[in-house]
Coordinates of C-alpha atoms and ligand atoms in Angstrom, one line a residue:
X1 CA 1.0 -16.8 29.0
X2 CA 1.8 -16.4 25.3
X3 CA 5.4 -15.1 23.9
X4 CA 5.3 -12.3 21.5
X5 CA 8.3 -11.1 19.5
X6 CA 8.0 -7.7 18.0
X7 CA 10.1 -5.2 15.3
X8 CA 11.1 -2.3 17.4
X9 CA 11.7 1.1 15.5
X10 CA 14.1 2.6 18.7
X11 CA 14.8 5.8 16.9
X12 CA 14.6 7.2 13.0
X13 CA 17.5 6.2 10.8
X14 CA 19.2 3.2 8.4
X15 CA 17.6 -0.4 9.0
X16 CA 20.1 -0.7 11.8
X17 CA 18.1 1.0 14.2
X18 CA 15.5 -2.1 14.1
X19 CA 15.3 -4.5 17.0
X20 CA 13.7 -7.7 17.8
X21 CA 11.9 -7.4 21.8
X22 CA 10.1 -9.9 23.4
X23 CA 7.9 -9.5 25.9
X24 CA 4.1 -11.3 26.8
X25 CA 1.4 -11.0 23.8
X26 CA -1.4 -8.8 25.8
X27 CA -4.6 -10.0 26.6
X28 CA -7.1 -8.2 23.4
X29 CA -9.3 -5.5 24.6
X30 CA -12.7 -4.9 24.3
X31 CA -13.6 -5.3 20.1
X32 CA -10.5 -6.8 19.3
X33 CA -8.4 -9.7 18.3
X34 CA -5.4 -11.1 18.8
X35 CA -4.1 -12.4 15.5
X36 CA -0.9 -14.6 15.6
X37 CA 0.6 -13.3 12.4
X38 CA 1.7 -16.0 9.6
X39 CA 2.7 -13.1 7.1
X40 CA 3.1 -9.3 7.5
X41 CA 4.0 -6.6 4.9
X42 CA 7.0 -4.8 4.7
X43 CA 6.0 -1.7 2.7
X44 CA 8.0 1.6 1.4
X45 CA 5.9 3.1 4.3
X46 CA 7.3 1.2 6.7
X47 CA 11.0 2.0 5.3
X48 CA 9.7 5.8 5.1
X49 CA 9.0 5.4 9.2
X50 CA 11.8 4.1 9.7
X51 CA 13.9 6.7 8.3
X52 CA 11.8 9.7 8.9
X53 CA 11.4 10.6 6.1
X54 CA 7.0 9.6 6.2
X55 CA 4.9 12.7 4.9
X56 CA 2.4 12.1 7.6
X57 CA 1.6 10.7 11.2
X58 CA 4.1 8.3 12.6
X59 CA 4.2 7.5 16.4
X60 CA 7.2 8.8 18.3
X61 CA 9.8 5.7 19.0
X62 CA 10.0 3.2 20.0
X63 CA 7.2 1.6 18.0
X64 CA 6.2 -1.5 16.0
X65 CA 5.8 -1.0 12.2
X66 CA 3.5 -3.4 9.9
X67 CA 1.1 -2.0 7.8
X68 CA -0.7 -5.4 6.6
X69 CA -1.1 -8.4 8.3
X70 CA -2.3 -12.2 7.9
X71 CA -2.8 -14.8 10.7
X72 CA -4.9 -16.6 12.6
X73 CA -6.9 -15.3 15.6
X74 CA -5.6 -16.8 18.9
X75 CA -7.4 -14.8 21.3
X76 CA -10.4 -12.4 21.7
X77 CA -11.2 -9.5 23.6
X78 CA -14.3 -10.0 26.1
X79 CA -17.0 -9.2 24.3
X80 CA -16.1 -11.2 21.1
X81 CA -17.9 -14.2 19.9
X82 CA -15.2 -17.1 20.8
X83 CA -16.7 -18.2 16.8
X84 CA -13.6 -15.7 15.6
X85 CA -11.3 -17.8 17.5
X86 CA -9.3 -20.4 15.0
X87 CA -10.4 -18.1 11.9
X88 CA -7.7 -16.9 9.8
X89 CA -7.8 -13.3 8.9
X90 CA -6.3 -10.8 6.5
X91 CA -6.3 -7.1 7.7
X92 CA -4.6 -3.1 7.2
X93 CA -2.9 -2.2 10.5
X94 CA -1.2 1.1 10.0
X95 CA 1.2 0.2 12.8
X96 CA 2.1 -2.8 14.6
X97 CA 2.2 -5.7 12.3
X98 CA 5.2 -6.5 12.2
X99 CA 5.0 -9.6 15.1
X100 CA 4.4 -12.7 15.8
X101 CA 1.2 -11.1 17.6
X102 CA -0.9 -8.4 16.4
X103 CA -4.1 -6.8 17.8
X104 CA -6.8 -5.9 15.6
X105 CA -10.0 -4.4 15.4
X106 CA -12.8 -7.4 15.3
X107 CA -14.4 -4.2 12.4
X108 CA -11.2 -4.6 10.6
X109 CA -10.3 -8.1 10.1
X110 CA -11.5 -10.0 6.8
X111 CA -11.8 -13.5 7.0
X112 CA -9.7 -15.8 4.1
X113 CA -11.2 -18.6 2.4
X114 CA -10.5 -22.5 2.7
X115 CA -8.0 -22.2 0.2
X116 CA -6.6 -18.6 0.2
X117 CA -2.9 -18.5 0.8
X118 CA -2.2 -16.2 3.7
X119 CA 1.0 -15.5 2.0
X120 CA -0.7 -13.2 -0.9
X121 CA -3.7 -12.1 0.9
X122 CA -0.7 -10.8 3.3
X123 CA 0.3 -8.4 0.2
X124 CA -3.4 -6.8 -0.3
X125 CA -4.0 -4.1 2.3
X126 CA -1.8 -1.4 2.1
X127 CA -1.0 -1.7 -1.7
X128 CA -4.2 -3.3 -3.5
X129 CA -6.8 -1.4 -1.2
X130 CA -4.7 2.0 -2.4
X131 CA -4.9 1.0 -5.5
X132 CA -8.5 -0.1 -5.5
X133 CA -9.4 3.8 -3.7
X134 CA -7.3 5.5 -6.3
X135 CA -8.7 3.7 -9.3
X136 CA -12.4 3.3 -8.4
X137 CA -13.4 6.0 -5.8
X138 CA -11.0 8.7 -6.8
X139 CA -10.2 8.4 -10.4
X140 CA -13.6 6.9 -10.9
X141 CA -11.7 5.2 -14.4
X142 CA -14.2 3.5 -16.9
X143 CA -13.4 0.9 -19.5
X144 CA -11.7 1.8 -22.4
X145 CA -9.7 4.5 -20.4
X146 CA -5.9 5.4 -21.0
X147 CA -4.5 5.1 -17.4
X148 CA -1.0 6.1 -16.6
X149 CA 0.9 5.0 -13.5
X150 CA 3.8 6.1 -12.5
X151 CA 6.6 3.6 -10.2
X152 CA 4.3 0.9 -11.5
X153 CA 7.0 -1.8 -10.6
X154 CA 6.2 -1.2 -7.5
X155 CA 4.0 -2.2 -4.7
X156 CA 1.1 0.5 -5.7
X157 CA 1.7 0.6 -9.3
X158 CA 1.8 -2.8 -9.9
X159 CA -1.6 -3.6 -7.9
X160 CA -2.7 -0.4 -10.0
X161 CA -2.2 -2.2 -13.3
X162 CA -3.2 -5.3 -11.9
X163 CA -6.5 -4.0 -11.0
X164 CA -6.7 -1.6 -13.8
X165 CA -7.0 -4.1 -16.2
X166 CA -9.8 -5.9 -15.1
X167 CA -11.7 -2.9 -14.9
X168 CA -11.2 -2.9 -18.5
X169 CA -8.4 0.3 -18.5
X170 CA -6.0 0.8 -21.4
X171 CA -3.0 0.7 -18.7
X172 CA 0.2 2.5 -19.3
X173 CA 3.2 2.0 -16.9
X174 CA 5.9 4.0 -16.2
X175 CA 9.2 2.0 -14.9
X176 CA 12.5 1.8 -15.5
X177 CA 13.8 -0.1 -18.9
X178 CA 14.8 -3.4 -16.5
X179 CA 11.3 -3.2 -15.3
X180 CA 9.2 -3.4 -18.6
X181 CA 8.9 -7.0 -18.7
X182 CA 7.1 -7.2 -15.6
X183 CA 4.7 -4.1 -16.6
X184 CA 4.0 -6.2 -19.5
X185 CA 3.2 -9.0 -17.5
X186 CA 0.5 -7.0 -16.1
X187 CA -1.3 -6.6 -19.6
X188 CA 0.1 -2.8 -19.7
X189 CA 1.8 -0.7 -22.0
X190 CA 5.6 -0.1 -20.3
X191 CA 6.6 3.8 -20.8
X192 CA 10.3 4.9 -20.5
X193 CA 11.0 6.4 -17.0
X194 CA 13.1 9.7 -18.4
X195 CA 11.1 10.4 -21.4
X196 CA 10.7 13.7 -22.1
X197 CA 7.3 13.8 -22.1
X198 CA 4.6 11.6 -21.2
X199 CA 1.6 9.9 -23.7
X200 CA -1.8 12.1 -23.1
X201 CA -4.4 9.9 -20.5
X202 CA -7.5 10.1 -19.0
X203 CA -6.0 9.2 -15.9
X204 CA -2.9 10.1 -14.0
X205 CA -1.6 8.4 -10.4
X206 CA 1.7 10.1 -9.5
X207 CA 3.3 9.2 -6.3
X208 CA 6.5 10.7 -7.4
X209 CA 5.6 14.5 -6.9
X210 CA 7.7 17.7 -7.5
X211 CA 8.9 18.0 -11.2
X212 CA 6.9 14.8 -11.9
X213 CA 3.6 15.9 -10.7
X214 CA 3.6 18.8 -13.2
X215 CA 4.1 16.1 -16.1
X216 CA 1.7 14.6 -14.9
X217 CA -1.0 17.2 -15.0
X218 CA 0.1 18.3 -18.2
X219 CA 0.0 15.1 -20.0
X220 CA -3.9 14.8 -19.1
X221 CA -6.3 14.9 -21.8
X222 CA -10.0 16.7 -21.5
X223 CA -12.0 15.8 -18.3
X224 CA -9.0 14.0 -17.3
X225 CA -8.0 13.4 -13.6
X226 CA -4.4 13.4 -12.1
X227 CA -4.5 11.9 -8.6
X228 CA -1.4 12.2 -6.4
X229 CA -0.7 9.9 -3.5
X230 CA 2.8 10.1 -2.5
X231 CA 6.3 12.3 -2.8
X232 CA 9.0 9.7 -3.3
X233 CA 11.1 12.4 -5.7
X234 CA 13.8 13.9 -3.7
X235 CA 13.0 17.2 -5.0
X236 CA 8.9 17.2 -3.9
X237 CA 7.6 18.9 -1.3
X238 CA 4.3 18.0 0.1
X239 CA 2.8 21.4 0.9
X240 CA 4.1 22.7 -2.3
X241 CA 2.5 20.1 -3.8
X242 CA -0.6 20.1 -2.3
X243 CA -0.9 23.9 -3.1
X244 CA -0.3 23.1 -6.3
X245 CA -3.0 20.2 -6.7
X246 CA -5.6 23.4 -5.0
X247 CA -4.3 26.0 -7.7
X248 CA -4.8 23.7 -10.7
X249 CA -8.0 22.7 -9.3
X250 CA -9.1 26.3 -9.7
X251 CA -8.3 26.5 -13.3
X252 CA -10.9 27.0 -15.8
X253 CA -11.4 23.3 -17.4
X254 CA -12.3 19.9 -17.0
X255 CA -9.3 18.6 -15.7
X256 CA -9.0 17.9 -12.0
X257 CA -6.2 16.8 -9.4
X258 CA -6.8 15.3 -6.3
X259 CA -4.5 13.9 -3.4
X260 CA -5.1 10.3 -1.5
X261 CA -4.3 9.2 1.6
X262 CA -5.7 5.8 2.5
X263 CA -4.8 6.3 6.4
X264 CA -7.1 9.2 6.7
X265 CA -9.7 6.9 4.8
X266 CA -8.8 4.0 7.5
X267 CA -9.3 6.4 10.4
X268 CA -12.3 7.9 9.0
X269 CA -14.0 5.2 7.2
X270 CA -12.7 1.8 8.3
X271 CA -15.6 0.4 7.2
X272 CA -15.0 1.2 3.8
X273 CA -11.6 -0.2 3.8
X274 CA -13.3 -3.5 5.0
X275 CA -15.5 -3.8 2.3
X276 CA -12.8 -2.9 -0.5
X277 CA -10.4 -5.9 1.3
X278 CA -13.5 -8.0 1.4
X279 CA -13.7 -7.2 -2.2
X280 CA -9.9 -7.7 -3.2
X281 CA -10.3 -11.0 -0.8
X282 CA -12.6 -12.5 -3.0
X283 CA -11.0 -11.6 -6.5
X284 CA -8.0 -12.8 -5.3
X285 CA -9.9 -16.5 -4.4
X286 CA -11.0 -16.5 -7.9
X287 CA -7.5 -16.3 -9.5
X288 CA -8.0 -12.4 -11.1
X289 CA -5.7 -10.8 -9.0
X290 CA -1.9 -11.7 -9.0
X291 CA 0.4 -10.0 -6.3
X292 CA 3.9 -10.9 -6.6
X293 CA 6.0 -11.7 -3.3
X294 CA 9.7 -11.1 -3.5
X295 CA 11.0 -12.6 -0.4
X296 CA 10.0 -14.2 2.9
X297 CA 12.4 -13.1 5.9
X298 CA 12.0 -14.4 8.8
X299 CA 10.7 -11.7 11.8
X300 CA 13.8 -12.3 13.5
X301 CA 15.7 -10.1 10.9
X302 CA 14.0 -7.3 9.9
X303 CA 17.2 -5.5 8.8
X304 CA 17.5 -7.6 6.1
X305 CA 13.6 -7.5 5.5
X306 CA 14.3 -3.4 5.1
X307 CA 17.2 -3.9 3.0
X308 CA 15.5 -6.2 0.5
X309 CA 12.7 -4.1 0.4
X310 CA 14.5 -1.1 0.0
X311 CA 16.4 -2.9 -3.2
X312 CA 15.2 -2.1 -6.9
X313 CA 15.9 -5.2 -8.6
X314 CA 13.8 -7.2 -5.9
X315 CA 10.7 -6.8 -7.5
X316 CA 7.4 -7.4 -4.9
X317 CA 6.4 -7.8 -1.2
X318 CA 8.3 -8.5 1.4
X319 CA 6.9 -10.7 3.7
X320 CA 8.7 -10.6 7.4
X321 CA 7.4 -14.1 8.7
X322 CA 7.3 -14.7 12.2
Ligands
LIG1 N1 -1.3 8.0 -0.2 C1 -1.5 6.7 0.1 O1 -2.5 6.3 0.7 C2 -0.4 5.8 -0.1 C3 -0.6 4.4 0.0 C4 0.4 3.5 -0.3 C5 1.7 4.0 -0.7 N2 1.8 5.3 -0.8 C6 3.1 5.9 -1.3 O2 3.3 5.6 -2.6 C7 4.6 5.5 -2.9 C8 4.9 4.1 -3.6 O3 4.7 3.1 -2.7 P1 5.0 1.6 -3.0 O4 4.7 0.8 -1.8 O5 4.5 1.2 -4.3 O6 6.6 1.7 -3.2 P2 7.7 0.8 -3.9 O7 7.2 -0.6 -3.9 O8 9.0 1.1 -3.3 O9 7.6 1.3 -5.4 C9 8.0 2.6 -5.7 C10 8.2 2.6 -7.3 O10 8.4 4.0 -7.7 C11 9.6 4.1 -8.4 N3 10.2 5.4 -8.1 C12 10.9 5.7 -7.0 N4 11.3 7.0 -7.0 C13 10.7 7.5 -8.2 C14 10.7 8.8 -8.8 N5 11.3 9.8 -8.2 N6 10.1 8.9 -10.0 C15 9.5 7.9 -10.6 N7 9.5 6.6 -10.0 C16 10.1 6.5 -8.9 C17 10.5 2.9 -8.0 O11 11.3 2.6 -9.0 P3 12.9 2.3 -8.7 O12 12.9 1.3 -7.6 O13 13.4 1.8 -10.0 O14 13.5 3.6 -8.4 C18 9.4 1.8 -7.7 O15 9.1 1.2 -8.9 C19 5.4 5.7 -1.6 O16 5.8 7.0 -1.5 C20 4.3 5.4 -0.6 O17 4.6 6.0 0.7 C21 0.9 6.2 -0.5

């Protein structure tokens, strides 16, 4: 019998409302693993759940959060080869990372290197596979492109100019004065959060919304393409600005908006999101790819995991570590 602790989300509010269960790691099913988790994400999704305040599907509480998970397999459903058993793995969970146990999809999990760290492979799934999506399969940016990001101190924006630049971008990011330093450590251009108006780009990724959004669209050049992927302005409203995405779509012109949502990709095309983490796995063997972790906190207190994460001069992931 094997121990599992698990974060508990017993009903939406402050971090408070997190708790710490234990109870016996289950048996995987059929086409699954059991991973016992070295590092797991804390992301602003998870402090979105949390709060109830995510624009999308969340399960009803009591639930486990954990978007992104590393570890190493400890058990294997029946009709997985016992070769996955030992392997350490790297994978996007949606829900239920956050444990010392987590079961996931044998189709999901990427296997690390000899010498990966699970530590930053831990910070690629939810941020670096959005950011991957929104620059190569959405965007569709090419070299020598003026890319703007918006919040790109955090999570998203700084895998954005992370992977932006080696795809040979002209990267622009938008932060917060105290935050330039680290934009330019990215190889990007910092921009002024309250400017009045924002430089012209081929590309825009806004997960600000409202007010934002329509900056956005208007700072795009000729065949230029805004892409939205979150609403973290207090003032944005997602079917508002969805409908608006639709009515600037219909324009006459060459500009286009889209909106991303890597869950729907997840649930639709896991295999996809695989081969992008396969991908990101690699890149970040080879040194070109260079997440930042803020803290390690120990699974034990995931208050203080929320809190740190939720804090705007701890710049980077969170890793809750069991
Ligand atoms: N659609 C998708 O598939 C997808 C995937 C991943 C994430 N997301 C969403 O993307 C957003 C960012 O996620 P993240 O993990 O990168 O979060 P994060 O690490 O918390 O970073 C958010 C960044 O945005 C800045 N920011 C906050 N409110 C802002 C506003 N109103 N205007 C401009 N900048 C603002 C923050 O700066 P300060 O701290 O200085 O305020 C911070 O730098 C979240 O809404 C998340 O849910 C969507």
């Amino acid at each position: 019998m094997t121990s599992r602790r698990r974060v508990v989300v017993t009903r939406t509010g402050g971090p408070d409302v997190l708790r710490v269960d234990t109870d016996e790691a289950p048996e995987p099913a059929a086409g699954r693993l059991r991973v016992r988790v070295t590092a797991a994400g804390v992301a602003r999704a998870d402090i979105l759940m949390r709060a109830g305040r995510y624009p999308g599907r969340v399960p009803t509480p009591p639930f486990t959060p954990g978007w992104d998970v590393t570890g190493v397999v400890d058990a294997v459903g029946p009709d997985v080869p016992d070769r996955w058993l030992g392997r350490r793995v790297v994978a996007l969970t949606l829900t239920g990372g956050h444990a010392s146990h987590a079961s996931v999809p044998v189709a999901d999990a990427v296997e690390l290197p000899g010498t990966l760290q699970e530590h930053a492979a831990a910070c690629l799934p939810l941020a670096y596979v959005t950011a991957h999506e929104l620059l190569h399969h959405v965007a569709r940016v090419r070299p020598g492109e003026r890319v703007l990001v918006h919040g790109a101190a955090g999570s998203v924006g700084t895998a954005l100019l992370d992977i932006g630049r080696l795809l040979g971008a002209d990267m622009y990011g938008i932060a917060a004065s105290r935050d330039h330093a680290l934009v330019e450590t990215y190889g990007a251009e910092p921009v002024e959060r309250d400017r009045a108006a924002l430089p012209r780009a081929d590309v825009v990724l806004d997960m600000a919304g409202g007010a934002t959004l329509r900056a956005s669209w208007r700072s795009l050049l000729p065949g230029g393409r805004l892409v939205s992927y979150g609403f973290l302005s207090p003032e944005a409203s997602p079917p508002r600005d969805l409908l608006r995405l639709r009515l600037w779509n219909a324009l006459p012109g060459d500009r286009r908006a889209a909106f991303y949502r890597l869950s729907a990709t997840a649930r639709r095309r896991p295999d996809r999101v695989r081969a992008v983490l396969r991908d990101l796995v690699t890149q970040l063997g080879e040194g070109r790819l260079h997440p930042r972790i803020a803290a390690r906190v120990p699974l034990d207190q995931p208050a203080r995991a929320h809190r740190v994460a939720d804090d705007p001069t701890a710049r980077g992931k969170v890793l809750l570590v069991p």
